[in-house]
């Protein structure tokens, strides 16, 4: 995890205009290697939507990563780096025609699907392609479930594969997602047991599946404990040994948050304090519109003020704040009841930890407030 002390060794937090964010390249490389060691021979395709900073893409390309892209712009960003087509996949099951066409013409040969209409689109715009069926799996234990908008039920899997083949496509793989920020260390192994049912059903019907893609969901520390990668690894490999030991199948993963989440720290400042009845409001210069959108869905960030780091406050001097962003919208509320020193005032620094994922990639300029500038170290 990137710490305040570490960024202060390189940046003067008092002088730099706020808000800004610092990302640690060495931590990104370490997290990438941790996930590379998850399964022997696993292929990593970084989920570009998590944080599409070109510096991160270059760094991961240098380390041998592939890339999972979901849109035409993400695809163009990856192609601009000279990434070969075999290092690019698309896990989005609801793609735009322009993206499919461009990716196919470049040589990309992996497209996910979960319904007949998507197969029609792929067959028309990317004939003969490899397709991977996304199966709905249990998302219990994830802070951000993804099983409602995406995924086909097991009961439809065989018919969907047969339909793909009838359209001239190759029934290539199975894929799933346990949900973003999955806090259940059994999430992936449980999902693998679900997917195994489809795998062997397809095999009995003469359909050979070449790839099982375990998606993302690998967590990063926010404001509560997360399972260690060691526990996730042990559960996954136990399941693979029990179920797939004699099968000729490759394994992919699409991590995002698990690679970049803990590699960043956001530096913000107080722009206002205001009592509202029995509540105390603290307004800082970053909010849900310009950097912390996940807060509206319940993601909780860890925050610490410069004053408490300097030991200027005792815990008795802390009070609960409703912390909001700078815009003229009450929806722009980051968290309610978060304890910070009661004497915070205009200009005081508040650090937000582990902000590398889904921050700069989910920003707007609503009300004219810019996203945090990003520095790398």
PDB file of N, CA, C and O in Angstrom, residues 293-342:
ATOM      1  N   UNK A 293     -16.492   8.311  -7.604  1.00  0.00           N
ATOM      2  CA  UNK A 293     -17.843   7.905  -7.980  1.00  0.00           C
ATOM      3  C   UNK A 293     -18.291   6.629  -7.278  1.00  0.00           C
ATOM      4  O   UNK A 293     -19.468   6.463  -6.952  1.00  0.00           O
ATOM      5  N   UNK A 294     -17.372   5.698  -7.015  1.00  0.00           N
ATOM      6  CA  UNK A 294     -17.775   4.437  -6.394  1.00  0.00           C
ATOM      7  C   UNK A 294     -18.372   4.624  -5.005  1.00  0.00           C
ATOM      8  O   UNK A 294     -19.057   3.740  -4.499  1.00  0.00           O
ATOM      9  N   UNK A 295     -18.134   5.774  -4.396  1.00  0.00           N
ATOM     10  CA  UNK A 295     -18.679   6.024  -3.058  1.00  0.00           C
ATOM     11  C   UNK A 295     -20.201   5.965  -3.053  1.00  0.00           C
ATOM     12  O   UNK A 295     -20.811   5.579  -2.052  1.00  0.00           O
ATOM     13  N   UNK A 296     -20.837   6.319  -4.161  1.00  0.00           N
ATOM     14  CA  UNK A 296     -22.303   6.332  -4.174  1.00  0.00           C
ATOM     15  C   UNK A 296     -22.873   4.926  -4.164  1.00  0.00           C
ATOM     16  O   UNK A 296     -24.060   4.734  -3.880  1.00  0.00           O
ATOM     17  N   UNK A 297     -22.053   3.927  -4.473  1.00  0.00           N
ATOM     18  CA  UNK A 297     -22.513   2.542  -4.447  1.00  0.00           C
ATOM     19  C   UNK A 297     -22.037   1.804  -3.198  1.00  0.00           C
ATOM     20  O   UNK A 297     -22.137   0.581  -3.120  1.00  0.00           O
ATOM     21  N   UNK A 298     -21.509   2.555  -2.239  1.00  0.00           N
ATOM     22  CA  UNK A 298     -21.148   1.950  -0.964  1.00  0.00           C
ATOM     23  C   UNK A 298     -19.679   1.653  -0.760  1.00  0.00           C
ATOM     24  O   UNK A 298     -19.289   1.159   0.300  1.00  0.00           O
ATOM     25  N   UNK A 299     -18.836   1.920  -1.761  1.00  0.00           N
ATOM     26  CA  UNK A 299     -17.395   1.737  -1.565  1.00  0.00           C
ATOM     27  C   UNK A 299     -16.915   2.763  -0.548  1.00  0.00           C
ATOM     28  O   UNK A 299     -17.169   3.968  -0.689  1.00  0.00           O
ATOM     29  N   UNK A 300     -16.220   2.310   0.499  1.00  0.00           N
ATOM     30  CA  UNK A 300     -15.755   3.188   1.564  1.00  0.00           C
ATOM     31  C   UNK A 300     -14.237   3.313   1.529  1.00  0.00           C
ATOM     32  O   UNK A 300     -13.528   2.310   1.578  1.00  0.00           O
ATOM     33  N   UNK A 301     -13.776   4.536   1.433  1.00  0.00           N
ATOM     34  CA  UNK A 301     -12.345   4.800   1.398  1.00  0.00           C
ATOM     35  C   UNK A 301     -11.801   5.094   2.796  1.00  0.00           C
ATOM     36  O   UNK A 301     -12.526   5.609   3.654  1.00  0.00           O
ATOM     37  N   UNK A 302     -10.543   4.785   2.995  1.00  0.00           N
ATOM     38  CA  UNK A 302      -9.881   5.135   4.245  1.00  0.00           C
ATOM     39  C   UNK A 302      -9.300   6.540   4.114  1.00  0.00           C
ATOM     40  O   UNK A 302      -8.603   6.841   3.145  1.00  0.00           O
ATOM     41  N   UNK A 303      -9.596   7.385   5.075  1.00  0.00           N
ATOM     42  CA  UNK A 303      -9.130   8.766   5.059  1.00  0.00           C
ATOM     43  C   UNK A 303      -8.354   9.075   6.332  1.00  0.00           C
ATOM     44  O   UNK A 303      -8.655   8.549   7.405  1.00  0.00           O
ATOM     45  N   UNK A 304      -7.383   9.955   6.175  1.00  0.00           N
ATOM     46  CA  UNK A 304      -6.599  10.376   7.333  1.00  0.00           C
ATOM     47  C   UNK A 304      -6.183  11.830   7.104  1.00  0.00           C
ATOM     48  O   UNK A 304      -5.858  12.231   5.989  1.00  0.00           O
ATOM     49  N   UNK A 305      -6.220  12.630   8.164  1.00  0.00           N
ATOM     50  CA  UNK A 305      -5.855  14.038   8.021  1.00  0.00           C
ATOM     51  C   UNK A 305      -4.391  14.255   8.395  1.00  0.00           C
ATOM     52  O   UNK A 305      -3.794  13.478   9.152  1.00  0.00           O
ATOM     53  N   UNK A 306      -3.836  15.314   7.855  1.00  0.00           N
ATOM     54  CA  UNK A 306      -2.455  15.671   8.182  1.00  0.00           C
ATOM     55  C   UNK A 306      -2.313  15.941   9.675  1.00  0.00           C
ATOM     56  O   UNK A 306      -1.294  15.582  10.286  1.00  0.00           O
ATOM     57  N   UNK A 307      -3.335  16.516  10.283  1.00  0.00           N
ATOM     58  CA  UNK A 307      -3.253  16.846  11.703  1.00  0.00           C
ATOM     59  C   UNK A 307      -3.085  15.598  12.572  1.00  0.00           C
ATOM     60  O   UNK A 307      -2.285  15.586  13.499  1.00  0.00           O
ATOM     61  N   UNK A 308      -3.846  14.561  12.270  1.00  0.00           N
ATOM     62  CA  UNK A 308      -3.725  13.363  13.108  1.00  0.00           C
ATOM     63  C   UNK A 308      -2.412  12.641  12.854  1.00  0.00           C
ATOM     64  O   UNK A 308      -1.857  12.004  13.747  1.00  0.00           O
ATOM     65  N   UNK A 309      -1.884  12.727  11.632  1.00  0.00           N
ATOM     66  CA  UNK A 309      -0.573  12.129  11.349  1.00  0.00           C
ATOM     67  C   UNK A 309       0.522  12.827  12.146  1.00  0.00           C
ATOM     68  O   UNK A 309       1.520  12.208  12.517  1.00  0.00           O
ATOM     69  N   UNK A 310       0.332  14.117  12.381  1.00  0.00           N
ATOM     70  CA  UNK A 310       1.316  14.883  13.154  1.00  0.00           C
ATOM     71  C   UNK A 310       1.065  14.809  14.658  1.00  0.00           C
ATOM     72  O   UNK A 310       1.670  15.552  15.423  1.00  0.00           O
ATOM     73  N   UNK A 311       0.142  13.911  15.037  1.00  0.00           N
ATOM     74  CA  UNK A 311      -0.166  13.675  16.456  1.00  0.00           C
ATOM     75  C   UNK A 311      -0.645  14.934  17.173  1.00  0.00           C
ATOM     76  O   UNK A 311      -0.358  15.155  18.361  1.00  0.00           O
ATOM     77  N   UNK A 312      -1.353  15.780  16.424  1.00  0.00           N
ATOM     78  CA  UNK A 312      -1.880  16.995  17.042  1.00  0.00           C
ATOM     79  C   UNK A 312      -3.245  16.772  17.669  1.00  0.00           C
ATOM     80  O   UNK A 312      -3.791  17.673  18.308  1.00  0.00           O
ATOM     81  N   UNK A 313      -3.791  15.577  17.467  1.00  0.00           N
ATOM     82  CA  UNK A 313      -5.124  15.292  18.009  1.00  0.00           C
ATOM     83  C   UNK A 313      -5.140  13.967  18.759  1.00  0.00           C
ATOM     84  O   UNK A 313      -4.477  13.015  18.353  1.00  0.00           O
ATOM     85  N   UNK A 314      -5.899  13.915  19.844  1.00  0.00           N
ATOM     86  CA  UNK A 314      -6.192  12.668  20.524  1.00  0.00           C
ATOM     87  C   UNK A 314      -7.517  12.129  19.981  1.00  0.00           C
ATOM     88  O   UNK A 314      -8.325  12.871  19.425  1.00  0.00           O
ATOM     89  N   UNK A 315      -7.753  10.842  20.148  1.00  0.00           N
ATOM     90  CA  UNK A 315      -8.979  10.251  19.626  1.00  0.00           C
ATOM     91  C   UNK A 315     -10.230  10.890  20.227  1.00  0.00           C
ATOM     92  O   UNK A 315     -11.280  10.932  19.590  1.00  0.00           O
ATOM     93  N   UNK A 316     -10.106  11.424  21.429  1.00  0.00           N
ATOM     94  CA  UNK A 316     -11.252  12.094  22.036  1.00  0.00           C
ATOM     95  C   UNK A 316     -11.614  13.370  21.288  1.00  0.00           C
ATOM     96  O   UNK A 316     -12.709  13.915  21.466  1.00  0.00           O
ATOM     97  N   UNK A 317     -10.681  13.857  20.489  1.00  0.00           N
ATOM     98  CA  UNK A 317     -10.905  15.094  19.754  1.00  0.00           C
ATOM     99  C   UNK A 317     -11.496  14.846  18.371  1.00  0.00           C
ATOM    100  O   UNK A 317     -11.580  15.760  17.553  1.00  0.00           O
ATOM    101  N   UNK A 318     -11.904  13.605  18.098  1.00  0.00           N
ATOM    102  CA  UNK A 318     -12.469  13.266  16.793  1.00  0.00           C
ATOM    103  C   UNK A 318     -13.995  13.342  16.860  1.00  0.00           C
ATOM    104  O   UNK A 318     -14.601  13.025  17.879  1.00  0.00           O
ATOM    105  N   UNK A 319     -14.587  13.746  15.741  1.00  0.00           N
ATOM    106  CA  UNK A 319     -16.046  13.778  15.639  1.00  0.00           C
ATOM    107  C   UNK A 319     -16.465  13.183  14.293  1.00  0.00           C
ATOM    108  O   UNK A 319     -15.666  13.130  13.356  1.00  0.00           O
ATOM    109  N   UNK A 320     -17.724  12.723  14.210  1.00  0.00           N
ATOM    110  CA  UNK A 320     -18.195  12.193  12.926  1.00  0.00           C
ATOM    111  C   UNK A 320     -18.555  13.319  11.962  1.00  0.00           C
ATOM    112  O   UNK A 320     -19.235  14.283  12.331  1.00  0.00           O
ATOM    113  N   UNK A 321     -18.080  13.188  10.737  1.00  0.00           N
ATOM    114  CA  UNK A 321     -18.392  14.149   9.679  1.00  0.00           C
ATOM    115  C   UNK A 321     -19.161  13.454   8.558  1.00  0.00           C
ATOM    116  O   UNK A 321     -18.908  12.287   8.233  1.00  0.00           O
ATOM    117  N   UNK A 322     -20.050  14.195   7.948  1.00  0.00           N
ATOM    118  CA  UNK A 322     -20.524  13.846   6.623  1.00  0.00           C
ATOM    119  C   UNK A 322     -19.576  14.538   5.649  1.00  0.00           C
ATOM    120  O   UNK A 322     -19.469  15.772   5.655  1.00  0.00           O
ATOM    121  N   UNK A 323     -18.888  13.750   4.844  1.00  0.00           N
ATOM    122  CA  UNK A 323     -17.856  14.316   3.970  1.00  0.00           C
ATOM    123  C   UNK A 323     -18.396  14.398   2.551  1.00  0.00           C
ATOM    124  O   UNK A 323     -18.834  13.396   1.980  1.00  0.00           O
ATOM    125  N   UNK A 324     -18.391  15.607   2.010  1.00  0.00           N
ATOM    126  CA  UNK A 324     -18.924  15.831   0.678  1.00  0.00           C
ATOM    127  C   UNK A 324     -17.895  16.421  -0.262  1.00  0.00           C
ATOM    128  O   UNK A 324     -16.858  16.949   0.154  1.00  0.00           O
ATOM    129  N   UNK A 325     -18.219  16.331  -1.560  1.00  0.00           N
ATOM    130  CA  UNK A 325     -17.380  16.930  -2.576  1.00  0.00           C
ATOM    131  C   UNK A 325     -17.767  18.368  -2.856  1.00  0.00           C
ATOM    132  O   UNK A 325     -18.696  18.912  -2.238  1.00  0.00           O
ATOM    133  N   UNK A 326     -17.096  19.004  -3.826  1.00  0.00           N
ATOM    134  CA  UNK A 326     -17.212  20.452  -3.998  1.00  0.00           C
ATOM    135  C   UNK A 326     -18.395  20.936  -4.831  1.00  0.00           C
ATOM    136  O   UNK A 326     -18.611  22.143  -4.932  1.00  0.00           O
ATOM    137  N   UNK A 327     -19.168  20.028  -5.442  1.00  0.00           N
ATOM    138  CA  UNK A 327     -20.190  20.464  -6.391  1.00  0.00           C
ATOM    139  C   UNK A 327     -21.485  20.900  -5.700  1.00  0.00           C
ATOM    140  O   UNK A 327     -21.712  20.611  -4.524  1.00  0.00           O
ATOM    141  N   UNK A 328     -22.349  21.551  -6.486  1.00  0.00           N
ATOM    142  CA  UNK A 328     -23.650  22.023  -5.982  1.00  0.00           C
ATOM    143  C   UNK A 328     -24.713  20.936  -6.099  1.00  0.00           C
ATOM    144  O   UNK A 328     -25.785  21.158  -6.669  1.00  0.00           O
ATOM    145  N   UNK A 329     -24.419  19.764  -5.583  1.00  0.00           N
ATOM    146  CA  UNK A 329     -25.334  18.633  -5.674  1.00  0.00           C
ATOM    147  C   UNK A 329     -25.225  17.823  -4.390  1.00  0.00           C
ATOM    148  O   UNK A 329     -24.124  17.389  -4.023  1.00  0.00           O
ATOM    149  N   UNK A 330     -26.333  17.619  -3.707  1.00  0.00           N
ATOM    150  CA  UNK A 330     -26.305  16.869  -2.450  1.00  0.00           C
ATOM    151  C   UNK A 330     -25.956  15.400  -2.650  1.00  0.00           C
ATOM    152  O   UNK A 330     -25.584  14.701  -1.702  1.00  0.00           O
ATOM    153  N   UNK A 331     -26.110  14.896  -3.905  1.00  0.00           N
ATOM    154  CA  UNK A 331     -25.701  13.526  -4.221  1.00  0.00           C
ATOM    155  C   UNK A 331     -24.189  13.374  -4.084  1.00  0.00           C
ATOM    156  O   UNK A 331     -23.672  12.274  -3.910  1.00  0.00           O
ATOM    157  N   UNK A 332     -23.484  14.496  -4.138  1.00  0.00           N
ATOM    158  CA  UNK A 332     -22.020  14.504  -4.063  1.00  0.00           C
ATOM    159  C   UNK A 332     -21.581  14.348  -2.606  1.00  0.00           C
ATOM    160  O   UNK A 332     -20.974  15.240  -2.012  1.00  0.00           O
ATOM    161  N   UNK A 333     -21.926  13.206  -2.042  1.00  0.00           N
ATOM    162  CA  UNK A 333     -21.572  12.882  -0.659  1.00  0.00           C
ATOM    163  C   UNK A 333     -20.733  11.611  -0.653  1.00  0.00           C
ATOM    164  O   UNK A 333     -21.154  10.568  -1.150  1.00  0.00           O
ATOM    165  N   UNK A 334     -19.541  11.688  -0.105  1.00  0.00           N
ATOM    166  CA  UNK A 334     -18.581  10.581  -0.149  1.00  0.00           C
ATOM    167  C   UNK A 334     -18.867   9.562   0.951  1.00  0.00           C
ATOM    168  O   UNK A 334     -18.848   8.352   0.730  1.00  0.00           O
ATOM    169  N   UNK A 335     -19.120  10.043   2.154  1.00  0.00           N
ATOM    170  CA  UNK A 335     -19.366   9.149   3.282  1.00  0.00           C
ATOM    171  C   UNK A 335     -20.059   9.943   4.391  1.00  0.00           C
ATOM    172  O   UNK A 335     -19.886  11.164   4.488  1.00  0.00           O
ATOM    173  N   UNK A 336     -20.842   9.252   5.213  1.00  0.00           N
ATOM    174  CA  UNK A 336     -21.487   9.889   6.360  1.00  0.00           C
ATOM    175  C   UNK A 336     -20.952   9.278   7.655  1.00  0.00           C
ATOM    176  O   UNK A 336     -20.746   8.070   7.747  1.00  0.00           O
ATOM    177  N   UNK A 337     -20.739  10.128   8.646  1.00  0.00           N
ATOM    178  CA  UNK A 337     -20.321   9.657   9.962  1.00  0.00           C
ATOM    179  C   UNK A 337     -18.879   9.210  10.048  1.00  0.00           C
ATOM    180  O   UNK A 337     -18.561   8.355  10.886  1.00  0.00           O
ATOM    181  N   UNK A 338     -18.001   9.789   9.224  1.00  0.00           N
ATOM    182  CA  UNK A 338     -16.582   9.391   9.256  1.00  0.00           C
ATOM    183  C   UNK A 338     -15.852  10.242  10.290  1.00  0.00           C
ATOM    184  O   UNK A 338     -15.943  11.472  10.283  1.00  0.00           O
ATOM    185  N   UNK A 339     -15.107   9.595  11.177  1.00  0.00           N
ATOM    186  CA  UNK A 339     -14.456  10.301  12.279  1.00  0.00           C
ATOM    187  C   UNK A 339     -13.104  10.887  11.862  1.00  0.00           C
ATOM    188  O   UNK A 339     -12.201  10.156  11.424  1.00  0.00           O
ATOM    189  N   UNK A 340     -13.000  12.193  12.019  1.00  0.00           N
ATOM    190  CA  UNK A 340     -11.761  12.934  11.785  1.00  0.00           C
ATOM    191  C   UNK A 340     -11.647  13.997  12.872  1.00  0.00           C
ATOM    192  O   UNK A 340     -12.617  14.250  13.614  1.00  0.00           O
ATOM    193  N   UNK A 341     -10.495  14.649  13.005  1.00  0.00           N
ATOM    194  CA  UNK A 341     -10.343  15.667  14.059  1.00  0.00           C
ATOM    195  C   UNK A 341     -11.396  16.765  13.977  1.00  0.00           C
ATOM    196  O   UNK A 341     -11.741  17.236  12.893  1.00  0.00           O
ATOM    197  N   UNK A 342     -11.889  17.179  15.138  1.00  0.00           N
ATOM    198  CA  UNK A 342     -12.998  18.131  15.168  1.00  0.00           C
ATOM    199  C   UNK A 342     -12.579  19.550  14.809  1.00  0.00           C
ATOM    200  O   UNK A 342     -13.430  20.392  14.498  1.00  0.00           O
TER     201      UNK A 342
END
